[in-house]
Tab-separated table of C-alpha atoms in Angstrom:
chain	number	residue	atom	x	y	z
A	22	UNK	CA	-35.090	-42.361	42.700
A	23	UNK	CA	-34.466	-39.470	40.561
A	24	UNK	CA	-30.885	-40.025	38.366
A	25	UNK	CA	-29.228	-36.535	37.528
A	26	UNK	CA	-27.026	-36.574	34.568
A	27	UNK	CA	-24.090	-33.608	34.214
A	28	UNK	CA	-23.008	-33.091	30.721
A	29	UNK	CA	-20.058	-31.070	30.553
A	30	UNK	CA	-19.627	-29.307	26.788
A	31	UNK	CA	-16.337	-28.152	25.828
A	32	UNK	CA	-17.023	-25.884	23.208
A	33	UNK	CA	-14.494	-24.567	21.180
A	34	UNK	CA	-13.585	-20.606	20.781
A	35	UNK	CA	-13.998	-19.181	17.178
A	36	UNK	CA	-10.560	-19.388	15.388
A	37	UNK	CA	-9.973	-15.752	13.424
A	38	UNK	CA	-9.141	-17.273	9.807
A	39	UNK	CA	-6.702	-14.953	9.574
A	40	UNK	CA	-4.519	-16.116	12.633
A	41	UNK	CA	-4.061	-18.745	10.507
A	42	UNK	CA	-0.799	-19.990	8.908
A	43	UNK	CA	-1.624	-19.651	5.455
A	44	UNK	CA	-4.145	-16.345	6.118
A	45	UNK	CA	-4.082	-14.394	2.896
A	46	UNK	CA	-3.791	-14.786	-0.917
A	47	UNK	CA	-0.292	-15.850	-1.435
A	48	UNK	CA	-0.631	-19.446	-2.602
A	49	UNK	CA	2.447	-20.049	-4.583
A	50	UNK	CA	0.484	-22.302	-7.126
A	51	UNK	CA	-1.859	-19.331	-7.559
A	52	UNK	CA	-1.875	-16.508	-10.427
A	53	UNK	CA	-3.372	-13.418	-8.443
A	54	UNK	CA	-5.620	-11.376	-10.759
A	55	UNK	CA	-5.533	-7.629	-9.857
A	56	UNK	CA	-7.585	-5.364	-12.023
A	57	UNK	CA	-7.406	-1.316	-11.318
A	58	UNK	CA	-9.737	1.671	-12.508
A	59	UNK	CA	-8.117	4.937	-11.785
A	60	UNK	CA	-8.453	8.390	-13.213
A	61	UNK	CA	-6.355	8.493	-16.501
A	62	UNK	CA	-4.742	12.078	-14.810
A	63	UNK	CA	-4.236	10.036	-11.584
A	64	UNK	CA	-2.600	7.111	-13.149
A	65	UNK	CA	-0.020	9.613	-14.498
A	66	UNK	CA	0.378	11.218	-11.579
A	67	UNK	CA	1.415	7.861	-10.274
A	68	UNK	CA	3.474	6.292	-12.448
A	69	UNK	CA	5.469	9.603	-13.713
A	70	UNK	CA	6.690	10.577	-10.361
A	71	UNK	CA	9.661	9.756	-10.141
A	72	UNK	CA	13.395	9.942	-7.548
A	73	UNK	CA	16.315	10.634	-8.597
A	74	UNK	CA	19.951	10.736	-7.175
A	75	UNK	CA	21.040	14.653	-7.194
A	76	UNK	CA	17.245	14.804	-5.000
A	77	UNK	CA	17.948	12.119	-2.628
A	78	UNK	CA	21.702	12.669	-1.974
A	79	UNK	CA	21.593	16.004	-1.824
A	80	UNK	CA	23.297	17.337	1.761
A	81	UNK	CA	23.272	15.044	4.173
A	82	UNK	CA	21.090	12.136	3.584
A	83	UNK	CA	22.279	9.648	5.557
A	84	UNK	CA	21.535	11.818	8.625
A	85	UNK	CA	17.795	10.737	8.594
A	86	UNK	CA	15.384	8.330	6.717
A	87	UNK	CA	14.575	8.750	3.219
A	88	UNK	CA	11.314	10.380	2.739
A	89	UNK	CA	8.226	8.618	0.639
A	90	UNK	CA	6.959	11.170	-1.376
A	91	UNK	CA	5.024	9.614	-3.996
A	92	UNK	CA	1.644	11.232	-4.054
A	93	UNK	CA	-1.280	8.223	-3.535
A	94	UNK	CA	-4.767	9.034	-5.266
A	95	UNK	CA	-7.945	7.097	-5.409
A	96	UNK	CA	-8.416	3.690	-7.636
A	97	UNK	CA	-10.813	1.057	-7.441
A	98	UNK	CA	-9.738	-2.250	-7.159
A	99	UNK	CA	-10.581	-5.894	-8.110
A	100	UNK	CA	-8.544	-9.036	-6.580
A	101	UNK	CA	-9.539	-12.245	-7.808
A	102	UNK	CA	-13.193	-11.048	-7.942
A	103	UNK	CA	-13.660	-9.506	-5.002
A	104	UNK	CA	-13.680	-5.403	-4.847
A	105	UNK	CA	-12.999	-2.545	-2.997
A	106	UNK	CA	-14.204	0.496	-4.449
A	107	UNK	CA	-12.086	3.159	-2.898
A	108	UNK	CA	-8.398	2.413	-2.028
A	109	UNK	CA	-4.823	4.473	-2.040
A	110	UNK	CA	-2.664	3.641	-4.746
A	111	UNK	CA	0.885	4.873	-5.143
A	112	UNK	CA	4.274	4.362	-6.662
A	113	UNK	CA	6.807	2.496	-4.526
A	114	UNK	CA	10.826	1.704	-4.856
A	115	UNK	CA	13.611	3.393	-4.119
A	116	UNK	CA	15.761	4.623	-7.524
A	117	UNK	CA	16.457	1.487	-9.141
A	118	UNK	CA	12.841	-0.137	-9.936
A	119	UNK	CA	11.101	2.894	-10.706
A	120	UNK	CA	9.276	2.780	-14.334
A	121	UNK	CA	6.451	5.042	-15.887
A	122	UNK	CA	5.378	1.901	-18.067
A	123	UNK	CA	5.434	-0.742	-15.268
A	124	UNK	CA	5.810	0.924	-12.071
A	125	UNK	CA	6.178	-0.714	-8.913
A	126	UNK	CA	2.836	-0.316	-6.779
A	127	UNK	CA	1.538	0.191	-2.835
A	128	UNK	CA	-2.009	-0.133	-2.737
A	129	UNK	CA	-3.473	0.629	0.598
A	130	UNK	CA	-7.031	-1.015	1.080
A	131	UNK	CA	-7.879	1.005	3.845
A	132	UNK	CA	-6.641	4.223	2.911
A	133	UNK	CA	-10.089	5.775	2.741
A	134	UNK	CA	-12.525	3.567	4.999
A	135	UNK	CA	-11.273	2.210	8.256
A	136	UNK	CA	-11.046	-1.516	9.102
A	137	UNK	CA	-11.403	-2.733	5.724
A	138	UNK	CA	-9.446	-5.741	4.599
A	139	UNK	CA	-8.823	-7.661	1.741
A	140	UNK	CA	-7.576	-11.477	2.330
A	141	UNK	CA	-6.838	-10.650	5.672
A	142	UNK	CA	-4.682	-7.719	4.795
A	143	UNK	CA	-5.213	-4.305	4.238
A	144	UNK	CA	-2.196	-3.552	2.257
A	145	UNK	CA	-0.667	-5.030	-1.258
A	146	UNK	CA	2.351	-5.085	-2.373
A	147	UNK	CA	3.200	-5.330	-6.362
A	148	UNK	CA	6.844	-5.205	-7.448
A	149	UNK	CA	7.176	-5.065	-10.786
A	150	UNK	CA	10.539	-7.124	-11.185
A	151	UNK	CA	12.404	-5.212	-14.170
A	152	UNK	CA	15.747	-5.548	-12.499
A	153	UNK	CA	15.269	-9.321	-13.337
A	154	UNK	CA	13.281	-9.736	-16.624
A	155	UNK	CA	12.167	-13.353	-15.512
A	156	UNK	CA	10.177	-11.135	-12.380
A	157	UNK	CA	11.380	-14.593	-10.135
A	158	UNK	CA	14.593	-13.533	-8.741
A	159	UNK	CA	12.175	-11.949	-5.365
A	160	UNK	CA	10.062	-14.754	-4.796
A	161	UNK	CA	12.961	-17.480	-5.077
A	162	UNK	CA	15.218	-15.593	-2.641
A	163	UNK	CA	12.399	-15.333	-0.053
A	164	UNK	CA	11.471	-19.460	-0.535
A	165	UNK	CA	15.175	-20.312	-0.443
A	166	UNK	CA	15.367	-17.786	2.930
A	167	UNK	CA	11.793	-20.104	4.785
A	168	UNK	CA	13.723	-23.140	3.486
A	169	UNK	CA	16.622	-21.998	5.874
A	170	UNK	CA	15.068	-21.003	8.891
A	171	UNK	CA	15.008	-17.438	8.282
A	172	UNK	CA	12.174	-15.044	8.739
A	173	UNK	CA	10.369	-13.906	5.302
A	174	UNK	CA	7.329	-12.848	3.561
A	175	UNK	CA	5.556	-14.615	1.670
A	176	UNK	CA	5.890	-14.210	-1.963
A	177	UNK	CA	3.828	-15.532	-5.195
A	178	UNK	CA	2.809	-13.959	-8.458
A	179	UNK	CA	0.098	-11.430	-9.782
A	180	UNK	CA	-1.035	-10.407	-13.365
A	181	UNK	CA	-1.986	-6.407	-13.486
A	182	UNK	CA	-4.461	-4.643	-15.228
A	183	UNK	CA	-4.930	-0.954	-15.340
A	184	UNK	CA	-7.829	0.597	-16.811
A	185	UNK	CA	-7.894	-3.062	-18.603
A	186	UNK	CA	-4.335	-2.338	-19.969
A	187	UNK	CA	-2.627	-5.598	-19.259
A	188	UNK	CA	0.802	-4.546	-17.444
A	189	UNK	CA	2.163	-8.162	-17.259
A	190	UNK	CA	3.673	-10.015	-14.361
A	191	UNK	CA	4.545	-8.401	-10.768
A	192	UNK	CA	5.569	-10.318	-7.886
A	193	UNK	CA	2.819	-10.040	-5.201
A	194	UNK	CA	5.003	-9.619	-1.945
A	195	UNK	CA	3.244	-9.811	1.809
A	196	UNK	CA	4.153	-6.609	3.444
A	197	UNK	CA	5.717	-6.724	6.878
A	198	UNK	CA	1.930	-6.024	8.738
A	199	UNK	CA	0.759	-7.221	11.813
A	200	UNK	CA	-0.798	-10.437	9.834
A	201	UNK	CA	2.850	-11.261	8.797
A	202	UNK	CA	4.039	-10.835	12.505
A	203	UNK	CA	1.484	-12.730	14.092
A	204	UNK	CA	2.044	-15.737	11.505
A	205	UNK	CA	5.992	-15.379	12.373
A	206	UNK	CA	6.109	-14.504	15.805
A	207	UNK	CA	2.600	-14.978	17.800
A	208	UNK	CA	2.041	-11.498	18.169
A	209	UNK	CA	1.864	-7.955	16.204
A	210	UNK	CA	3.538	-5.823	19.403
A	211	UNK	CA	7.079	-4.734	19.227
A	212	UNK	CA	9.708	-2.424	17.299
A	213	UNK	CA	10.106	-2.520	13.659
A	214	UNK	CA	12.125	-0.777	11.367
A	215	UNK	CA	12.461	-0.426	7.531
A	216	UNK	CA	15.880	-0.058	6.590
A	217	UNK	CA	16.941	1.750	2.879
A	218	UNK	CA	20.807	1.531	2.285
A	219	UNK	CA	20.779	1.175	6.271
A	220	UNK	CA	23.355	-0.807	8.252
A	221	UNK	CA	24.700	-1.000	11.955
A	222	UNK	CA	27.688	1.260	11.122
A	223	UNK	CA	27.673	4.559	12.612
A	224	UNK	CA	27.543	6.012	9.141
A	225	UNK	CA	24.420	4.157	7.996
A	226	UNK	CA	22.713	3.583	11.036
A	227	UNK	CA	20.427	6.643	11.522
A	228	UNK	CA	18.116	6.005	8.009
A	229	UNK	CA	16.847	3.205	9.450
A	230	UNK	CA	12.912	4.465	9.572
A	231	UNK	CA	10.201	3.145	12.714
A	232	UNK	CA	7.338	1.425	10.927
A	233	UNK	CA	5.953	0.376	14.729
């Protein structure tokens, strides 16, 4: 008598660590460090350019989206250790963070070599925080917005280094990628929009600007 045994294995597919809920280096409790090496030239390309009101109001700017028209140039780039040799760095804010001392950054990690990523990202968002010398004002509205229910990024702290020039304190801010809307919604398909002085009023309406 011959006794066949059937063993049925249930095995498990591989869970993407970045699906995950707390994907990415934004660990409140955490002091990213973020060290840059850029071409002295391009670093004052970057942080001099700057927008101004008689540019950006000029005619009629609310017709339309605000252009981004900081130039981005090559850096290298060093979070917590790990590097990327070649990424896009450039200037970010509107009019009333810009600063040629501490400037707000927009480093993209894949800006030169497809598919690469960076704690699940492949964008980083510094905001220098000058509007609010204690550089918490960001980071406490987003917390107290999660506390209530309400969709927001993520939101910790970074110390910046350029050309090993410390710049200070900058609020590390998770930028509105598909990693954010698969942690918030279950999936990365969909419309989204960036507003800047945007509303739903027929007057305000049309610089809302597709990011989809």
């Amino acid at each position: 008598m011959t006794l066949s045994i059937l063993v049925l294995c249930a095995c498990q597919e591989d869970i993407n660590p970045c699906d995950q809920p707390d994907a990415g280096n934004f660990d409140i409790d955490h002091l990213v460090e973020v060290d840059l090496a850029i071409a002295p030239d391009d670093w004052d390309t970057v942080r001099n350019h700057r927008r101004d009101f008689a540019t950006e109001f000029i005619g009629d700017c609310m017709s339309q989206p605000f252009n981004s028209n900081y130039p981005t140039r090559s850096a290298h780039l060093r979070v917590d250790g790990q590097v990327i040799h070649a990424v896009g760095l450039r200037k970010k804010g509107f009019i009333g963070s810009q600063s040629d001392v501490k400037p707000s950054l927009k480093i993209n990690i894949d800006e030169y070599m497809e598919d690469v990523k960076l704690f699940c990202t492949d964008n980083m968002t510094l905001n220098n925080g000058i509007q609010g010398p204690s550089v918490l004002r960001q980071c406490l509205a987003y917390a107290m917005f999660d506390a209530a229910g309400v969709i927001a990024p993520r939101c910790n702290f970074a110390r910046l280094r350029v050309n090993n020039t410390d710049l200070g304190i900058y609020a590390q801010v998770e930028p509105i990628k598909p990693l954010f809307m698969r942690r918030r919604f279950g999936e990365d398909t969909g419309h989204h929009y960036e507003g800047t002085l945007s509303d739903f009023s027929i007057e305000r309406m049309f610089t809302f600007e597709p990011k989809t």
